[in-house]
Amino acid sequence: MTHGDMTPGDMTPGETTHDELFTRHRGLLFGIAYEITGSVADSEDILQDSYLRWAEVELDEVANPRAYLSRVVTRQALNSLRTAQRRREDYVGPWLPEPVRTAPDAAEDVLLAESVSMAMMLVLETLGPLERAVFVLREVFGFDHAQIAAAVGRQEATVRQIAHRARSHVQARRRRYVASDEQARRVVAELLSAAAGGDVEALMAVLAPDVVYVADGGGKVTAARVPVSGARKVARVLSGLSRRPLPDMRVEFAAFNGLPALAVYSGERLDLVMLVEMDAGLVTGLYVVRNPDKLGAAERVMPLVR
């Protein structure tokens, strides 16, 4: 394994230990692992395993810790994704990525916020593991083709072809969302108010005609087994849910995956996270994660950096 070229500013004075260097790049490494796997739990396992590998490296032989660590994490993430995809064949109902609670200012990095949005994460799911890794490293985190080639174990010319193919695939399917924090909060508040009242017509006023509702219960809790499309159908789903409130229910505004969201609790237990995607003041996507296995880390804010 080659150690890569020096990148100016990658090594800073005083950063002489494995722990200091790993901590410095942890946000980047988590982002790479998460965008490749779509799983917080798997990403944390990947980072733990990668740190153990990193701790055995002679630091004076590593010219570029950022590239080296990213390479280690990418390879671990690819292995994890391939294993997960085999397990996912038996998943009950729609599968959604594990939601990541993000800081309120996460949306300021537009590219990074878009890359972890539910819509984009689901587009990434349509790529093969190698294409996904190449796209994430190149388009989101800005690695050059030579660094990516070293990370995925392919020739640079091959990586260029994969990157072009993956970019074309994603661009044909991506949906861009632009909403100010104020607008997003207003739309979510209108959605919540209309849903609480069970008012189908009021709900339809804030739903885009082609809105999609996707719920992930993993077969462990009640959730729609198939995606629901269209304003009236989605409005009826939301209206129906409002008539079956959880015991001691409370709802909090939050930010997940760089998007406005609702965290719904039953007492002190987080029952579900609903992420809201919108465009031009209308809700275009509602992604509900209720599988309890995917909510374990939902209380912790995950730093996402490039």
Coordinates of C-alpha atoms in Angstrom, one line a residue:
M1 CA 0.0 0.0 0.0
T2 CA 1.5 3.3 -1.0
H3 CA 1.3 6.2 1.3
G4 CA 0.4 9.0 -1.1
D5 CA 1.8 12.4 -1.9
M6 CA 2.1 15.2 0.6
T7 CA -0.8 17.6 0.6
P8 CA 0.1 21.1 1.9
G9 CA -1.4 21.7 5.3
D10 CA -2.3 18.1 5.9
M11 CA 0.2 17.7 8.7
T12 CA 0.2 20.5 11.2
P13 CA 2.7 21.3 13.9
G14 CA 2.1 19.4 17.1
E15 CA 0.0 16.6 15.5
T16 CA 2.4 13.8 16.2
T17 CA 0.2 11.0 17.5
H18 CA -2.1 8.5 15.8
D19 CA -5.0 9.7 17.9
E20 CA -4.6 13.4 17.1
L21 CA -4.4 12.8 13.4
F22 CA -7.4 10.4 13.4
T23 CA -9.4 12.8 15.5
R24 CA -8.6 15.6 13.1
H25 CA -10.0 13.6 10.2
R26 CA -12.8 11.8 12.0
G27 CA -15.7 13.9 10.5
L28 CA -14.4 13.3 7.0
L29 CA -13.9 9.6 7.6
F30 CA -17.4 9.1 9.1
G31 CA -18.8 11.0 6.1
I32 CA -17.1 8.7 3.7
A33 CA -18.2 5.5 5.5
Y34 CA -21.8 6.7 6.0
E35 CA -22.3 7.8 2.4
I36 CA -20.9 4.5 1.1
T37 CA -22.9 2.3 3.6
G38 CA -25.9 4.4 4.6
S39 CA -25.5 3.0 8.1
V40 CA -24.4 4.9 11.2
A41 CA -23.8 1.7 13.1
D42 CA -21.7 0.2 10.3
S43 CA -19.8 3.5 9.9
E44 CA -18.9 3.5 13.6
D45 CA -17.7 -0.1 13.4
I46 CA -15.7 0.8 10.3
L47 CA -14.0 3.8 12.0
Q48 CA -13.2 1.6 15.1
D49 CA -11.6 -1.1 12.9
S50 CA -9.8 1.5 10.8
Y51 CA -8.3 3.2 13.9
L52 CA -6.9 -0.2 15.0
R53 CA -5.2 -0.6 11.6
W54 CA -4.0 3.0 11.7
A55 CA -2.5 2.6 15.2
E56 CA -0.1 0.0 13.8
V57 CA 1.2 2.3 11.0
E58 CA 4.6 4.1 11.3
L59 CA 3.7 7.8 11.1
D60 CA 7.0 8.9 9.6
E61 CA 6.2 6.7 6.6
V62 CA 2.8 8.4 5.9
A63 CA 3.1 11.5 3.8
N64 CA -0.6 12.3 3.6
P65 CA -2.7 11.0 6.6
R66 CA -5.9 12.3 5.1
A67 CA -5.5 10.3 1.9
Y68 CA -4.2 7.3 3.8
L69 CA -7.0 7.1 6.4
S70 CA -9.6 7.7 3.7
R71 CA -8.2 4.8 1.7
V72 CA -8.4 2.5 4.7
V73 CA -12.0 3.6 5.5
T74 CA -13.1 3.3 1.9
R75 CA -11.9 -0.3 1.7
Q76 CA -13.6 -1.2 4.9
A77 CA -16.8 0.5 3.8
L78 CA -16.9 -1.3 0.5
N79 CA -16.5 -4.7 2.4
S80 CA -19.3 -3.7 4.8
L81 CA -21.6 -2.5 2.0
R82 CA -21.2 -5.7 0.0
T83 CA -22.1 -7.8 3.1
A84 CA -25.0 -5.5 4.0
Q85 CA -26.4 -5.7 0.5
R86 CA -26.7 -9.5 0.8
R87 CA -28.5 -9.2 4.1
R88 CA -30.8 -6.5 2.7
E89 CA -32.3 -8.9 0.1
D90 CA -34.5 -10.2 3.0
Y91 CA -35.4 -6.8 4.4
V92 CA -39.1 -6.4 5.1
G93 CA -40.7 -3.3 3.4
P94 CA -38.8 -0.3 2.0
W95 CA -35.2 0.2 3.2
L96 CA -34.1 3.7 4.1
P97 CA -30.6 4.8 5.2
E98 CA -30.1 5.3 8.9
P99 CA -30.9 8.9 9.7
V100 CA -28.1 11.2 10.9
R101 CA -28.9 14.1 13.2
T102 CA -27.0 17.1 11.8
A103 CA -26.2 20.5 13.2
P104 CA -28.5 23.3 12.1
D105 CA -25.7 24.9 10.0
A106 CA -25.1 21.6 8.1
A107 CA -27.2 22.9 5.2
E108 CA -24.7 25.8 4.7
D109 CA -22.5 23.3 2.8
V110 CA -24.9 22.8 0.0
L111 CA -23.0 20.0 -1.7
L112 CA -22.5 18.0 1.5
A113 CA -26.1 18.6 2.6
E114 CA -27.4 17.4 -0.7
S115 CA -25.1 14.4 -0.7
V116 CA -26.6 13.1 2.6
S117 CA -30.2 13.9 1.8
M118 CA -32.5 10.9 1.7
A119 CA -33.3 11.4 -1.9
M120 CA -29.6 11.4 -2.8
M121 CA -28.8 8.5 -0.5
L122 CA -31.5 6.5 -2.3
V123 CA -30.0 7.4 -5.6
L124 CA -26.6 6.2 -4.4
E125 CA -28.3 2.9 -3.5
T126 CA -28.9 2.4 -7.2
L127 CA -25.2 2.4 -7.9
G128 CA -23.0 -0.6 -7.6
P129 CA -20.6 -0.6 -4.5
L130 CA -17.6 0.4 -6.6
E131 CA -19.4 3.1 -8.5
R132 CA -20.8 4.5 -5.2
A133 CA -17.4 4.7 -3.6
V134 CA -15.9 6.4 -6.6
F135 CA -18.7 8.9 -6.8
V136 CA -18.6 9.7 -3.1
L137 CA -14.8 10.2 -3.1
R138 CA -14.7 12.3 -6.2
E139 CA -17.9 14.3 -6.3
V140 CA -18.5 14.9 -2.6
F141 CA -15.1 14.8 -1.0
G142 CA -13.0 16.0 -3.9
F143 CA -10.3 13.3 -4.1
D144 CA -8.3 13.1 -7.3
H145 CA -8.5 10.1 -9.6
A146 CA -5.1 8.7 -8.5
Q147 CA -6.1 8.8 -4.8
I148 CA -9.4 7.1 -5.6
A149 CA -7.6 4.4 -7.7
A150 CA -5.4 3.6 -4.7
A151 CA -8.4 3.5 -2.4
V152 CA -10.5 1.1 -4.5
G153 CA -7.7 -0.9 -6.0
R154 CA -8.3 -0.1 -9.7
Q155 CA -6.3 1.6 -12.4
E156 CA -6.6 5.4 -12.7
A157 CA -8.0 5.1 -16.2
T158 CA -10.7 2.7 -15.0
V159 CA -11.6 5.0 -12.1
R160 CA -12.1 7.9 -14.6
Q161 CA -14.5 5.8 -16.6
I162 CA -16.4 4.7 -13.4
A163 CA -16.5 8.3 -12.2
H164 CA -18.0 9.5 -15.5
R165 CA -20.6 6.7 -15.6
A166 CA -21.6 7.2 -11.9
R167 CA -21.9 11.0 -12.3
S168 CA -24.1 10.6 -15.4
H169 CA -26.3 8.1 -13.5
V170 CA -26.7 10.4 -10.5
Q171 CA -27.3 13.5 -12.5
A172 CA -30.1 11.8 -14.4
R173 CA -31.9 11.0 -11.1
R174 CA -31.0 13.7 -8.6
R175 CA -33.5 16.2 -7.4
R176 CA -32.3 19.6 -6.1
Y177 CA -33.9 21.2 -3.1
V178 CA -33.4 24.8 -2.1
A179 CA -35.2 26.2 0.9
S180 CA -34.2 28.7 3.5
D181 CA -34.3 27.7 7.1
E182 CA -37.3 30.0 7.7
Q183 CA -39.2 28.6 4.7
A184 CA -38.4 25.0 5.7
R185 CA -39.6 25.5 9.3
R186 CA -42.8 27.2 8.1
V187 CA -43.7 24.4 5.6
V188 CA -43.0 21.7 8.2
A189 CA -45.2 23.6 10.8
E190 CA -48.0 23.8 8.2
L191 CA -47.6 20.1 7.5
L192 CA -47.7 19.2 11.1
S193 CA -50.7 21.4 11.8
A194 CA -52.7 20.0 8.9
A195 CA -51.7 16.4 9.8
A196 CA -52.7 17.0 13.5
G197 CA -56.1 18.1 12.4
G198 CA -56.6 15.2 10.0
D199 CA -57.4 17.8 7.2
V200 CA -56.8 16.1 3.9
E201 CA -57.4 19.3 1.9
A202 CA -55.1 21.3 4.1
L203 CA -52.4 18.6 3.8
M204 CA -52.7 18.6 0.0
A205 CA -52.1 22.4 0.0
V206 CA -48.5 21.8 1.3
L207 CA -47.8 18.6 -0.7
A208 CA -46.4 18.6 -4.2
P209 CA -48.5 16.6 -6.7
D210 CA -45.8 14.0 -7.1
V211 CA -44.9 13.8 -3.4
V212 CA -43.6 10.4 -2.2
Y213 CA -44.0 8.9 1.3
V214 CA -41.6 6.1 2.3
A215 CA -41.6 4.4 5.7
D216 CA -39.0 2.0 7.0
G217 CA -40.2 -0.3 9.9
G218 CA -37.9 -3.2 9.0
G219 CA -40.7 -5.6 9.8
K220 CA -40.3 -4.8 13.5
V221 CA -42.9 -2.1 13.9
T222 CA -46.0 -1.0 12.0
A223 CA -45.1 0.9 8.8
A224 CA -46.4 1.2 5.2
R225 CA -44.9 -1.8 3.3
V226 CA -44.8 0.0 0.0
P227 CA -44.0 3.7 -0.9
V228 CA -47.0 5.9 -1.4
S229 CA -47.1 8.5 -4.2
G230 CA -49.3 11.4 -5.0
A231 CA -50.7 14.3 -2.9
R232 CA -54.1 12.8 -2.1
K233 CA -52.8 9.4 -1.2
V234 CA -50.1 10.7 1.0
A235 CA -52.5 13.2 2.6
R236 CA -54.8 10.2 3.5
V237 CA -51.9 8.3 5.0
L238 CA -50.9 11.3 7.2
S239 CA -54.6 11.9 8.1
G240 CA -54.9 8.3 9.1
L241 CA -51.8 8.4 11.3
S242 CA -53.1 11.5 13.1
R243 CA -56.1 9.5 14.3
R244 CA -53.8 7.0 16.0
P245 CA -51.5 9.1 18.2
L246 CA -48.8 7.4 20.2
P247 CA -49.1 7.2 24.0
D248 CA -47.8 10.4 25.6
M249 CA -46.7 11.7 22.2
R250 CA -44.6 14.7 21.6
V251 CA -43.1 16.1 18.5
E252 CA -39.8 18.1 18.1
F253 CA -38.4 20.0 15.2
A254 CA -34.9 18.7 14.3
A255 CA -32.4 18.5 11.5
F256 CA -31.5 15.1 10.0
N257 CA -29.3 14.5 6.9
G258 CA -29.2 18.3 6.4
L259 CA -33.0 18.5 6.1
P260 CA -35.8 19.7 8.4
A261 CA -37.3 16.8 10.2
L262 CA -39.7 15.8 13.0
A263 CA -38.6 13.6 15.8
V264 CA -41.6 11.9 17.3
Y265 CA -41.5 10.5 20.9
S266 CA -43.7 8.3 22.9
G267 CA -42.8 9.4 26.4
E268 CA -39.0 9.4 26.5
R269 CA -38.6 6.9 23.7
L270 CA -37.9 8.1 20.2
D271 CA -40.4 6.3 18.0
L272 CA -39.7 7.7 14.6
V273 CA -37.9 10.3 12.6
M274 CA -39.6 12.0 9.6
L275 CA -37.4 13.8 7.2
V276 CA -39.0 16.4 5.0
E277 CA -37.8 17.3 1.5
M278 CA -39.3 20.2 -0.3
D279 CA -39.1 22.3 -3.4
A280 CA -40.7 25.7 -4.1
G281 CA -42.5 25.7 -0.8
L282 CA -44.1 22.3 -1.3
V283 CA -43.2 19.0 0.4
T284 CA -41.8 16.6 -2.3
G285 CA -40.7 13.7 -0.1
L286 CA -41.5 12.3 3.4
Y287 CA -39.1 9.7 4.7
V288 CA -40.1 8.0 7.9
V289 CA -37.6 5.8 9.8
R290 CA -39.3 3.8 12.5
N291 CA -37.1 0.7 12.6
P292 CA -35.8 0.8 16.2
D293 CA -32.4 -0.6 15.1
K294 CA -31.9 2.6 13.0
L295 CA -32.7 5.1 15.8
G296 CA -30.0 4.2 18.3
A297 CA -27.7 7.1 17.4
A298 CA -30.4 9.6 16.5
E299 CA -29.9 11.6 19.6
R300 CA -26.3 12.4 18.9
V301 CA -25.3 15.2 16.4
M302 CA -22.9 13.7 13.8
P303 CA -20.4 16.2 12.4
L304 CA -20.2 16.0 8.6
V305 CA -17.2 17.7 7.1
R306 CA -15.3 17.6 3.8

